[in-house]
PDB file of C-alpha atoms in Angstrom:
ATOM      1  CA  MET A 678     -42.074  65.943 130.063  1.00 94.00           C
ATOM      2  CA  LYS A 679     -42.867  64.059 126.897  1.00 98.00           C
ATOM      3  CA  LYS A 680     -42.332  60.440 125.986  1.00 98.00           C
ATOM      4  CA  ILE A 681     -40.399  60.158 122.737  1.00 98.00           C
ATOM      5  CA  SER A 682     -39.820  56.856 120.917  1.00 98.00           C
ATOM      6  CA  VAL A 683     -37.228  56.540 118.184  1.00 98.00           C
ATOM      7  CA  ILE A 684     -37.698  53.451 115.998  1.00 98.00           C
ATOM      8  CA  ILE A 685     -34.743  51.918 114.172  1.00 98.00           C
ATOM      9  CA  ARG A 686     -35.686  49.317 111.560  1.00 98.00           C
ATOM     10  CA  ASN A 687     -32.889  49.255 108.989  1.00 97.00           C
ATOM     11  CA  LEU A 688     -29.540  47.485 108.695  1.00 97.00           C
ATOM     12  CA  PRO A 689     -26.809  49.379 110.562  1.00 96.00           C
ATOM     13  CA  PHE A 690     -23.898  49.622 108.133  1.00 94.00           C
ATOM     14  CA  ASN A 691     -25.273  50.478 104.682  1.00 93.00           C
ATOM     15  CA  THR A 692     -25.506  54.142 105.679  1.00 94.00           C
ATOM     16  CA  ARG A 693     -24.787  56.380 108.693  1.00 94.00           C
ATOM     17  CA  LYS A 694     -28.540  56.472 109.337  1.00 96.00           C
ATOM     18  CA  ASN A 695     -28.706  54.314 112.470  1.00 97.00           C
ATOM     19  CA  ALA A 696     -25.714  55.997 114.099  1.00 96.00           C
ATOM     20  CA  GLU A 697     -27.366  59.357 113.398  1.00 97.00           C
ATOM     21  CA  ALA A 698     -30.655  58.114 114.892  1.00 98.00           C
ATOM     22  CA  LEU A 699     -28.762  57.240 118.078  1.00 98.00           C
ATOM     23  CA  ARG A 700     -26.985  60.610 118.124  1.00 98.00           C
ATOM     24  CA  MET A 701     -30.350  62.330 117.659  1.00 98.00           C
ATOM     25  CA  SER A 702     -31.782  60.282 120.543  1.00 98.00           C
ATOM     26  CA  VAL A 703     -29.007  61.555 122.817  1.00 98.00           C
ATOM     27  CA  GLY A 704     -29.844  65.124 121.736  1.00 98.00           C
ATOM     28  CA  LEU A 705     -33.549  64.644 122.438  1.00 98.00           C
ATOM     29  CA  THR A 706     -32.795  64.111 126.140  1.00 97.00           C
ATOM     30  CA  LEU A 707     -31.467  67.686 126.459  1.00 96.00           C
ATOM     31  CA  ARG A 708     -34.860  69.070 127.530  1.00 95.00           C
ATOM     32  CA  GLU A 709     -35.540  66.287 130.069  1.00 93.00           C
ATOM     33  CA  ASP A 710     -37.925  64.378 127.823  1.00 97.00           C
ATOM     34  CA  LYS A 711     -38.029  60.604 128.245  1.00 98.00           C
ATOM     35  CA  VAL A 712     -36.430  58.959 125.237  1.00 98.00           C
ATOM     36  CA  THR A 713     -36.820  55.274 124.301  1.00 98.00           C
ATOM     37  CA  VAL A 714     -34.975  53.692 121.384  1.00 98.00           C
ATOM     38  CA  ILE A 715     -36.704  50.712 119.772  1.00 98.00           C
ATOM     39  CA  PHE A 716     -34.804  48.258 117.558  1.00 98.00           C
ATOM     40  CA  MET A 717     -36.959  46.110 115.332  1.00 98.00           C
ATOM     41  CA  ASP A 718     -36.857  44.266 111.979  1.00 98.00           C
ATOM     42  CA  ASP A 719     -33.312  44.574 110.545  1.00 98.00           C
ATOM     43  CA  GLY A 720     -32.662  47.347 113.078  1.00 98.00           C
ATOM     44  CA  VAL A 721     -31.979  44.644 115.697  1.00 98.00           C
ATOM     45  CA  TYR A 722     -28.551  44.118 114.103  1.00 98.00           C
ATOM     46  CA  THR A 723     -27.564  47.591 115.378  1.00 98.00           C
ATOM     47  CA  PRO A 724     -26.937  46.567 119.027  1.00 98.00           C
ATOM     48  CA  THR A 725     -25.146  43.292 118.152  1.00 97.00           C
ATOM     49  CA  ARG A 726     -21.457  42.685 118.860  1.00 95.00           C
ATOM     50  CA  THR A 727     -19.818  43.692 115.598  1.00 94.00           C
ATOM     51  CA  LYS A 728     -16.505  45.138 114.472  1.00 94.00           C
ATOM     52  CA  PRO A 729     -17.540  47.928 112.076  1.00 95.00           C
ATOM     53  CA  GLU A 730     -14.008  49.334 112.152  1.00 95.00           C
ATOM     54  CA  ILE A 731     -13.122  46.527 109.704  1.00 96.00           C
ATOM     55  CA  ILE A 732     -15.190  48.360 107.078  1.00 95.00           C
ATOM     56  CA  ASN A 733     -13.925  51.747 108.253  1.00 94.00           C
ATOM     57  CA  VAL A 734     -17.079  52.623 110.213  1.00 93.00           C
ATOM     58  CA  PRO A 735     -16.674  53.994 113.733  1.00 92.00           C
ATOM     59  CA  PRO A 736     -18.337  51.665 116.281  1.00 92.00           C
ATOM     60  CA  PRO A 737     -21.362  53.298 117.965  1.00 93.00           C
ATOM     61  CA  VAL A 738     -19.741  53.049 121.413  1.00 93.00           C
ATOM     62  CA  ARG A 739     -20.168  56.740 122.216  1.00 93.00           C
ATOM     63  CA  GLU A 740     -23.844  56.745 121.233  1.00 96.00           C
ATOM     64  CA  PHE A 741     -24.739  53.633 123.256  1.00 97.00           C
ATOM     65  CA  GLY A 742     -22.593  54.800 126.183  1.00 96.00           C
ATOM     66  CA  ALA A 743     -24.362  58.156 126.359  1.00 97.00           C
ATOM     67  CA  LEU A 744     -27.841  56.648 126.021  1.00 97.00           C
ATOM     68  CA  THR A 745     -27.089  54.225 128.855  1.00 97.00           C
ATOM     69  CA  MET A 746     -25.639  56.965 131.057  1.00 96.00           C
ATOM     70  CA  LEU A 747     -28.706  59.125 130.389  1.00 96.00           C
ATOM     71  CA  LYS A 748     -30.897  56.168 131.433  1.00 96.00           C
ATOM     72  CA  CYS A 749     -32.762  55.931 128.131  1.00 98.00           C
ATOM     73  CA  ARG A 750     -34.662  52.686 127.591  1.00 98.00           C
ATOM     74  CA  LEU A 751     -33.203  50.625 124.772  1.00 98.00           C
ATOM     75  CA  LEU A 752     -35.634  47.959 123.560  1.00 98.00           C
ATOM     76  CA  ALA A 753     -35.068  45.142 121.086  1.00 98.00           C
ATOM     77  CA  ASP A 754     -38.080  43.377 119.571  1.00 98.00           C
ATOM     78  CA  LYS A 755     -37.889  39.674 120.496  1.00 98.00           C
ATOM     79  CA  PRO A 756     -39.662  38.279 117.374  1.00 98.00           C
ATOM     80  CA  SER A 757     -37.257  40.259 115.144  1.00 98.00           C
ATOM     81  CA  LEU A 758     -34.265  38.767 116.994  1.00 98.00           C
ATOM     82  CA  GLU A 759     -35.679  35.225 116.833  1.00 98.00           C
ATOM     83  CA  LYS A 760     -36.438  35.483 113.116  1.00 98.00           C
ATOM     84  CA  ARG A 761     -32.798  36.421 112.474  1.00 98.00           C
ATOM     85  CA  GLY A 762     -31.304  33.949 114.936  1.00 98.00           C
ATOM     86  CA  ILE A 763     -29.625  36.699 116.950  1.00 98.00           C
ATOM     87  CA  LYS A 764     -28.853  35.348 120.423  1.00 96.00           C
ATOM     88  CA  GLU A 765     -26.554  37.951 121.896  1.00 96.00           C
ATOM     89  CA  LEU A 766     -26.740  41.738 122.132  1.00 97.00           C
ATOM     90  CA  ILE A 767     -24.477  44.353 123.678  1.00 97.00           C
ATOM     91  CA  GLU A 768     -25.083  45.345 127.301  1.00 95.00           C
ATOM     92  CA  ASN A 769     -28.032  47.418 128.526  1.00 96.00           C
ATOM     93  CA  ILE A 770     -30.421  46.427 125.739  1.00 98.00           C
ATOM     94  CA  ASN A 771     -33.735  45.033 126.937  1.00 98.00           C
ATOM     95  CA  ILE A 772     -35.137  42.211 124.834  1.00 98.00           C
ATOM     96  CA  VAL A 773     -38.913  42.569 125.024  1.00 98.00           C
ATOM     97  CA  GLU A 774     -42.026  40.978 123.583  1.00 98.00           C
ATOM     98  CA  ARG A 775     -43.857  42.653 120.713  1.00 98.00           C
ATOM     99  CA  GLU A 776     -46.659  43.657 123.130  1.00 98.00           C
ATOM    100  CA  GLU A 777     -44.193  45.770 125.109  1.00 98.00           C
ATOM    101  CA  ILE A 778     -43.036  47.504 121.901  1.00 98.00           C
ATOM    102  CA  VAL A 779     -46.647  48.224 120.941  1.00 98.00           C
ATOM    103  CA  ARG A 780     -47.421  49.524 124.438  1.00 98.00           C
ATOM    104  CA  THR A 781     -44.364  51.792 124.409  1.00 98.00           C
ATOM    105  CA  ILE A 782     -45.268  53.201 121.001  1.00 98.00           C
ATOM    106  CA  SER A 783     -48.919  53.789 121.919  1.00 98.00           C
ATOM    107  CA  GLU A 784     -47.938  55.549 125.144  1.00 98.00           C
ATOM    108  CA  SER A 785     -45.526  57.880 123.321  1.00 98.00           C
ATOM    109  CA  ASP A 786     -46.244  61.555 122.680  1.00 98.00           C
ATOM    110  CA  ILE A 787     -43.801  61.628 119.776  1.00 98.00           C
ATOM    111  CA  ILE A 788     -42.740  58.739 117.527  1.00 98.00           C
ATOM    112  CA  ILE A 789     -39.783  59.110 115.197  1.00 98.00           C
ATOM    113  CA  PRO A 790     -39.271  56.250 112.734  1.00 97.00           C
ATOM    114  CA  PHE A 791     -35.763  57.188 111.615  1.00 95.00           C
TER     115      PHE A 791
ATOM    116  CA  MET B 682     -51.251  66.448 124.313  1.00 50.00           C
ATOM    117  CA  GLU B 683     -54.509  68.147 123.273  1.00 51.00           C
ATOM    118  CA  SER B 684     -53.932  71.833 122.777  1.00 48.00           C
ATOM    119  CA  LYS B 685     -56.392  73.996 124.690  1.00 51.00           C
ATOM    120  CA  ASP B 686     -56.724  76.372 121.772  1.00 54.00           C
ATOM    121  CA  THR B 687     -57.349  74.103 118.793  1.00 60.00           C
ATOM    122  CA  LYS B 688     -57.475  77.146 116.536  1.00 78.00           C
ATOM    123  CA  SER B 689     -53.748  77.735 116.836  1.00 92.00           C
ATOM    124  CA  MET B 690     -51.359  74.870 117.370  1.00 96.00           C
ATOM    125  CA  LYS B 691     -47.637  74.393 117.214  1.00 98.00           C
ATOM    126  CA  LEU B 692     -46.529  71.864 114.642  1.00 98.00           C
ATOM    127  CA  GLY B 693     -43.031  70.341 114.687  1.00 98.00           C
ATOM    128  CA  ILE B 694     -41.528  68.603 111.669  1.00 98.00           C
ATOM    129  CA  LEU B 695     -38.356  66.533 111.376  1.00 98.00           C
ATOM    130  CA  LEU B 696     -36.997  66.064 107.855  1.00 98.00           C
ATOM    131  CA  THR B 697     -34.053  63.712 107.315  1.00 98.00           C
ATOM    132  CA  THR B 698     -34.174  63.104 103.546  1.00 98.00           C
ATOM    133  CA  SER B 699     -32.597  65.167 100.746  1.00 98.00           C
ATOM    134  CA  PRO B 700     -34.685  67.346  98.371  1.00 98.00           C
ATOM    135  CA  GLU B 701     -35.099  64.743  95.601  1.00 97.00           C
ATOM    136  CA  ASN B 702     -37.271  62.740  98.011  1.00 98.00           C
ATOM    137  CA  GLU B 703     -40.982  63.532  97.769  1.00 98.00           C
ATOM    138  CA  ASN B 704     -40.895  64.279 101.520  1.00 98.00           C
ATOM    139  CA  THR B 705     -39.628  67.773 100.669  1.00 98.00           C
ATOM    140  CA  ASN B 706     -42.745  68.650  98.715  1.00 98.00           C
ATOM    141  CA  THR B 707     -44.966  67.128 101.407  1.00 98.00           C
ATOM    142  CA  VAL B 708     -43.264  69.183 104.101  1.00 98.00           C
ATOM    143  CA  ILE B 709     -43.570  72.367 101.991  1.00 98.00           C
ATOM    144  CA  GLU B 710     -47.285  71.777 101.384  1.00 98.00           C
ATOM    145  CA  ILE B 711     -48.083  70.825 105.001  1.00 98.00           C
ATOM    146  CA  SER B 712     -46.172  73.833 106.291  1.00 98.00           C
ATOM    147  CA  LYS B 713     -47.936  76.233 103.919  1.00 98.00           C
ATOM    148  CA  ALA B 714     -51.355  74.766 104.768  1.00 98.00           C
ATOM    149  CA  ALA B 715     -50.637  74.989 108.497  1.00 98.00           C
ATOM    150  CA  ARG B 716     -49.443  78.614 108.208  1.00 97.00           C
ATOM    151  CA  ASP B 717     -52.555  79.502 106.158  1.00 96.00           C
ATOM    152  CA  GLU B 718     -54.655  78.163 109.046  1.00 96.00           C
ATOM    153  CA  GLY B 719     -52.675  80.289 111.504  1.00 96.00           C
ATOM    154  CA  HIS B 720     -50.645  77.479 113.095  1.00 98.00           C
ATOM    155  CA  GLU B 721     -47.014  77.833 114.120  1.00 98.00           C
ATOM    156  CA  VAL B 722     -44.564  75.571 112.277  1.00 98.00           C
ATOM    157  CA  SER B 723     -41.016  74.620 113.292  1.00 98.00           C
ATOM    158  CA  ILE B 724     -38.901  72.383 111.080  1.00 98.00           C
ATOM    159  CA  PHE B 725     -35.666  70.633 112.040  1.00 98.00           C
ATOM    160  CA  LEU B 726     -33.331  69.347 109.342  1.00 98.00           C
ATOM    161  CA  MET B 727     -30.690  66.747 110.011  1.00 98.00           C
ATOM    162  CA  TYR B 728     -28.827  63.914 108.231  1.00 98.00           C
ATOM    163  CA  ASP B 729     -29.429  64.338 104.449  1.00 98.00           C
ATOM    164  CA  GLY B 730     -32.321  66.679 105.299  1.00 98.00           C
ATOM    165  CA  VAL B 731     -29.793  69.523 105.626  1.00 98.00           C
ATOM    166  CA  TYR B 732     -29.561  69.680 101.790  1.00 98.00           C
ATOM    167  CA  ASN B 733     -33.086  71.146 101.734  1.00 98.00           C
ATOM    168  CA  VAL B 734     -31.737  74.600 102.608  1.00 98.00           C
ATOM    169  CA  ASN B 735     -30.469  74.750  98.999  1.00 97.00           C
ATOM    170  CA  ASN B 736     -33.971  74.097  97.662  1.00 97.00           C
ATOM    171  CA  LYS B 737     -35.467  77.509  96.848  1.00 96.00           C
ATOM    172  CA  GLU B 738     -39.076  76.658  97.574  1.00 97.00           C
ATOM    173  CA  PHE B 739     -38.174  74.985 100.854  1.00 98.00           C
ATOM    174  CA  ALA B 740     -35.908  77.818 102.034  1.00 97.00           C
ATOM    175  CA  GLY B 741     -38.710  80.207 101.046  1.00 97.00           C
ATOM    176  CA  LEU B 742     -40.817  78.804 103.910  1.00 98.00           C
ATOM    177  CA  ALA B 743     -38.673  80.898 106.270  1.00 97.00           C
ATOM    178  CA  GLY B 744     -40.190  84.010 104.671  1.00 96.00           C
ATOM    179  CA  LYS B 745     -43.668  82.641 105.360  1.00 96.00           C
ATOM    180  CA  GLY B 746     -43.167  82.539 109.106  1.00 97.00           C
ATOM    181  CA  VAL B 747     -41.936  78.939 109.321  1.00 98.00           C
ATOM    182  CA  GLU B 748     -39.060  78.521 111.751  1.00 98.00           C
ATOM    183  CA  ILE B 749     -36.318  76.349 110.274  1.00 98.00           C
ATOM    184  CA  ALA B 750     -33.378  75.027 112.277  1.00 98.00           C
ATOM    185  CA  ILE B 751     -30.685  72.720 110.980  1.00 98.00           C
ATOM    186  CA  CYS B 752     -28.085  70.457 112.550  1.00 98.00           C
ATOM    187  CA  ALA B 753     -24.890  72.471 111.911  1.00 97.00           C
ATOM    188  CA  PHE B 754     -22.757  69.373 112.460  1.00 96.00           C
ATOM    189  CA  ASN B 755     -24.471  67.477 109.604  1.00 97.00           C
ATOM    190  CA  ALA B 756     -24.343  70.636 107.447  1.00 97.00           C
ATOM    191  CA  GLU B 757     -20.609  70.970 108.043  1.00 96.00           C
ATOM    192  CA  GLN B 758     -20.076  67.287 107.145  1.00 96.00           C
ATOM    193  CA  ARG B 759     -21.943  67.839 103.856  1.00 98.00           C
ATOM    194  CA  LYS B 760     -20.367  71.246 103.099  1.00 98.00           C
ATOM    195  CA  VAL B 761     -23.766  72.933 103.206  1.00 98.00           C
ATOM    196  CA  ALA B 762     -23.206  76.687 103.566  1.00 97.00           C
ATOM    197  CA  LYS B 763     -25.182  78.983 105.853  1.00 95.00           C
ATOM    198  CA  VAL B 764     -28.430  80.398 104.491  1.00 95.00           C
ATOM    199  CA  ASP B 765     -30.060  83.618 105.744  1.00 94.00           C
ATOM    200  CA  GLY B 766     -33.181  83.094 107.826  1.00 96.00           C
ATOM    201  CA  ILE B 767     -32.288  79.519 108.755  1.00 97.00           C
ATOM    202  CA  LEU B 768     -30.812  78.755 112.167  1.00 97.00           C
ATOM    203  CA  PHE B 769     -27.637  76.701 111.899  1.00 97.00           C
ATOM    204  CA  GLY B 770     -28.319  75.145 115.252  1.00 97.00           C
ATOM    205  CA  SER B 771     -27.974  71.844 116.991  1.00 97.00           C
ATOM    206  CA  GLN B 772     -29.709  68.795 118.387  1.00 97.00           C
ATOM    207  CA  TYR B 773     -30.596  71.028 121.339  1.00 97.00           C
ATOM    208  CA  ASP B 774     -32.888  73.013 119.008  1.00 97.00           C
ATOM    209  CA  HIS B 775     -34.486  69.738 117.924  1.00 98.00           C
ATOM    210  CA  ALA B 776     -35.098  68.865 121.596  1.00 98.00           C
ATOM    211  CA  CYS B 777     -36.695  72.302 122.099  1.00 97.00           C
ATOM    212  CA  ILE B 778     -38.991  71.821 119.094  1.00 98.00           C
ATOM    213  CA  ALA B 779     -40.001  68.328 120.252  1.00 98.00           C
ATOM    214  CA  GLY B 780     -40.630  69.625 123.768  1.00 97.00           C
ATOM    215  CA  ASP B 781     -42.640  72.706 122.761  1.00 97.00           C
ATOM    216  CA  VAL B 782     -44.971  71.542 119.992  1.00 98.00           C
ATOM    217  CA  ASP B 783     -48.526  70.194 120.140  1.00 97.00           C
ATOM    218  CA  ARG B 784     -47.982  67.814 117.235  1.00 97.00           C
ATOM    219  CA  PHE B 785     -44.813  66.361 115.776  1.00 98.00           C
ATOM    220  CA  ILE B 786     -44.396  64.644 112.411  1.00 98.00           C
ATOM    221  CA  SER B 787     -41.265  62.886 111.226  1.00 98.00           C
ATOM    222  CA  PHE B 788     -40.328  62.533 107.546  1.00 98.00           C
ATOM    223  CA  GLY B 789     -37.492  60.081 106.957  1.00 95.00           C
TER     224      GLY B 789
ATOM    225  CA  MET C1461     -12.964  78.303 142.326  1.00 74.00           C
ATOM    226  CA  THR C1462     -13.135  77.737 138.581  1.00 85.00           C
ATOM    227  CA  ILE C1463     -13.863  74.315 137.187  1.00 94.00           C
ATOM    228  CA  GLU C1464     -12.576  73.438 133.724  1.00 96.00           C
ATOM    229  CA  LEU C1465     -13.922  71.036 131.114  1.00 97.00           C
ATOM    230  CA  ASP C1466     -12.016  69.953 128.027  1.00 98.00           C
ATOM    231  CA  LEU C1467     -14.396  69.122 125.177  1.00 97.00           C
ATOM    232  CA  LYS C1468     -11.828  68.983 122.397  1.00 97.00           C
ATOM    233  CA  GLY C1469     -12.771  66.219 119.966  1.00 95.00           C
ATOM    234  CA  GLU C1470     -16.433  66.262 121.043  1.00 95.00           C
ATOM    235  CA  VAL C1471     -19.283  67.124 118.665  1.00 94.00           C
ATOM    236  CA  CYS C1472     -22.984  67.864 119.055  1.00 94.00           C
ATOM    237  CA  PRO C1473     -24.863  66.757 121.103  1.00 97.00           C
ATOM    238  CA  TYR C1474     -22.106  65.403 123.383  1.00 97.00           C
ATOM    239  CA  THR C1475     -20.774  68.942 123.860  1.00 97.00           C
ATOM    240  CA  PHE C1476     -24.175  69.861 125.336  1.00 97.00           C
ATOM    241  CA  VAL C1477     -24.620  66.708 127.404  1.00 96.00           C
ATOM    242  CA  LYS C1478     -21.152  66.939 128.972  1.00 97.00           C
ATOM    243  CA  THR C1479     -21.394  70.690 129.669  1.00 97.00           C
ATOM    244  CA  LYS C1480     -24.778  70.155 131.287  1.00 95.00           C
ATOM    245  CA  LEU C1481     -23.524  67.269 133.452  1.00 95.00           C
ATOM    246  CA  LYS C1482     -20.448  69.255 134.513  1.00 97.00           C
ATOM    247  CA  LEU C1483     -22.623  72.235 135.456  1.00 96.00           C
ATOM    248  CA  GLU C1484     -24.381  69.979 137.945  1.00 95.00           C
ATOM    249  CA  GLU C1485     -21.080  69.797 139.872  1.00 94.00           C
ATOM    250  CA  VAL C1486     -20.709  73.598 139.872  1.00 95.00           C
ATOM    251  CA  GLU C1487     -22.187  75.736 142.663  1.00 95.00           C
ATOM    252  CA  SER C1488     -24.601  78.524 141.733  1.00 95.00           C
ATOM    253  CA  GLY C1489     -22.656  81.718 140.874  1.00 95.00           C
ATOM    254  CA  GLU C1490     -19.432  79.801 140.216  1.00 96.00           C
ATOM    255  CA  GLU C1491     -17.709  79.671 136.880  1.00 96.00           C
ATOM    256  CA  LEU C1492     -17.182  76.776 134.484  1.00 97.00           C
ATOM    257  CA  VAL C1493     -14.608  77.139 131.710  1.00 98.00           C
ATOM    258  CA  VAL C1494     -15.159  74.899 128.686  1.00 98.00           C
ATOM    259  CA  TYR C1495     -12.735  74.323 125.812  1.00 98.00           C
ATOM    260  CA  PHE C1496     -14.158  73.476 122.370  1.00 97.00           C
ATOM    261  CA  ASP C1497     -12.612  72.704 118.981  1.00 96.00           C
ATOM    262  CA  HIS C1498     -15.952  72.141 117.186  1.00 93.00           C
ATOM    263  CA  ALA C1499     -16.982  75.498 115.663  1.00 92.00           C
ATOM    264  CA  PRO C1500     -20.790  74.984 115.651  1.00 93.00           C
ATOM    265  CA  ALA C1501     -20.626  74.189 119.390  1.00 95.00           C
ATOM    266  CA  VAL C1502     -19.112  77.594 120.165  1.00 96.00           C
ATOM    267  CA  GLU C1503     -22.259  79.330 118.895  1.00 94.00           C
ATOM    268  CA  ASN C1504     -24.846  76.782 119.894  1.00 96.00           C
ATOM    269  CA  VAL C1505     -23.796  75.596 123.362  1.00 97.00           C
ATOM    270  CA  PRO C1506     -23.677  79.146 124.855  1.00 97.00           C
ATOM    271  CA  ARG C1507     -27.058  79.938 123.219  1.00 96.00           C
ATOM    272  CA  SER C1508     -28.641  76.875 124.835  1.00 96.00           C
ATOM    273  CA  LEU C1509     -27.080  77.679 128.220  1.00 97.00           C
ATOM    274  CA  LYS C1510     -28.429  81.249 128.082  1.00 96.00           C
ATOM    275  CA  ASN C1511     -31.809  79.741 127.287  1.00 94.00           C
ATOM    276  CA  GLU C1512     -31.486  77.647 130.477  1.00 94.00           C
ATOM    277  CA  GLY C1513     -30.731  80.802 132.477  1.00 96.00           C
ATOM    278  CA  HIS C1514     -26.931  80.620 132.805  1.00 97.00           C
ATOM    279  CA  LYS C1515     -24.668  83.575 132.055  1.00 97.00           C
ATOM    280  CA  ILE C1516     -22.014  83.583 129.350  1.00 97.00           C
ATOM    281  CA  MET C1517     -19.082  85.564 130.764  1.00 97.00           C
ATOM    282  CA  GLY C1518     -16.939  85.386 127.638  1.00 97.00           C
ATOM    283  CA  ILE C1519     -16.113  83.534 124.446  1.00 97.00           C
ATOM    284  CA  GLU C1520     -12.495  83.721 123.371  1.00 97.00           C
ATOM    285  CA  GLN C1521     -10.728  82.140 120.413  1.00 97.00           C
ATOM    286  CA  THR C1522      -7.460  80.861 121.824  1.00 96.00           C
ATOM    287  CA  GLY C1523      -6.064  79.156 118.731  1.00 95.00           C
ATOM    288  CA  ASP C1524      -6.788  77.703 115.336  1.00 94.00           C
ATOM    289  CA  HIS C1525     -10.114  75.901 115.874  1.00 94.00           C
ATOM    290  CA  LEU C1526      -9.868  76.326 119.625  1.00 96.00           C
ATOM    291  CA  TRP C1527     -12.239  78.289 121.820  1.00 98.00           C
ATOM    292  CA  LYS C1528     -12.624  78.990 125.514  1.00 97.00           C
ATOM    293  CA  VAL C1529     -16.122  79.672 126.867  1.00 97.00           C
ATOM    294  CA  ARG C1530     -16.703  80.985 130.403  1.00 98.00           C
ATOM    295  CA  ILE C1531     -20.068  80.140 131.928  1.00 97.00           C
ATOM    296  CA  GLN C1532     -21.485  81.354 135.224  1.00 97.00           C
ATOM    297  CA  LYS C1533     -24.008  78.945 136.692  1.00 96.00           C
ATOM    298  CA  VAL C1534     -27.395  80.444 137.476  1.00 94.00           C
TER     299      VAL C1534
END
């Protein structure tokens, strides 16, 4: 069993990129590897409470639902949140210190900055 | 993750950008170099990376013993047609590559 | 007893995840029937299941963009 970390650093709605990173993360669990999704920099906007349907973008409910059900760790970088004044995230996201992000990345067998 | 036999390793590559990105050339060159050294190479294409199957030099890697799989869902969304020698697979194939390789590099 | 799973409207990788989870409810040797309307899933899900040791008992196109896949759990 490998430890795989997927890192999401970009804004969520300019492209489909972040939604695809989440879909890929779901797929990476199919061989019982341990998948962690890390939100940092502008990527921390991805798990905020938004209404993307207003701009005709499907909300990533299915992706987050599956990742939670599959018990994947979802980590948001605290300094990135503080810098942007983000106080509230959707459920099941762990807000962690930068040290925890660094530890998770260094303990990973595979790192995918998407 | 150290391979016991350092002479022959399995290399996994994820490519998510389209062919005009310099990543395509990097992936082609790394794959060729790895094959020349006798290493196994598996590439997974998803997101805009699926367009690389229409790049002649990239698709030619399949003839050099490089295994290429592509996310058929993303290909269908982008109207990318099937290409001989390339597996129009799924995220399951990506999970298999990630699980099986000694080293994994992501190009996004 | 045959258990059925309707995956119409589902795409990769949810087709895989849901088939896999449903198979956990199925006894060894029993059959699971899955309905798909996503063409790539009809090729790829059975291939992955074979890889995991399960048996594909049949793939049948039952309509326009509608397929029925019979899986026997290993």
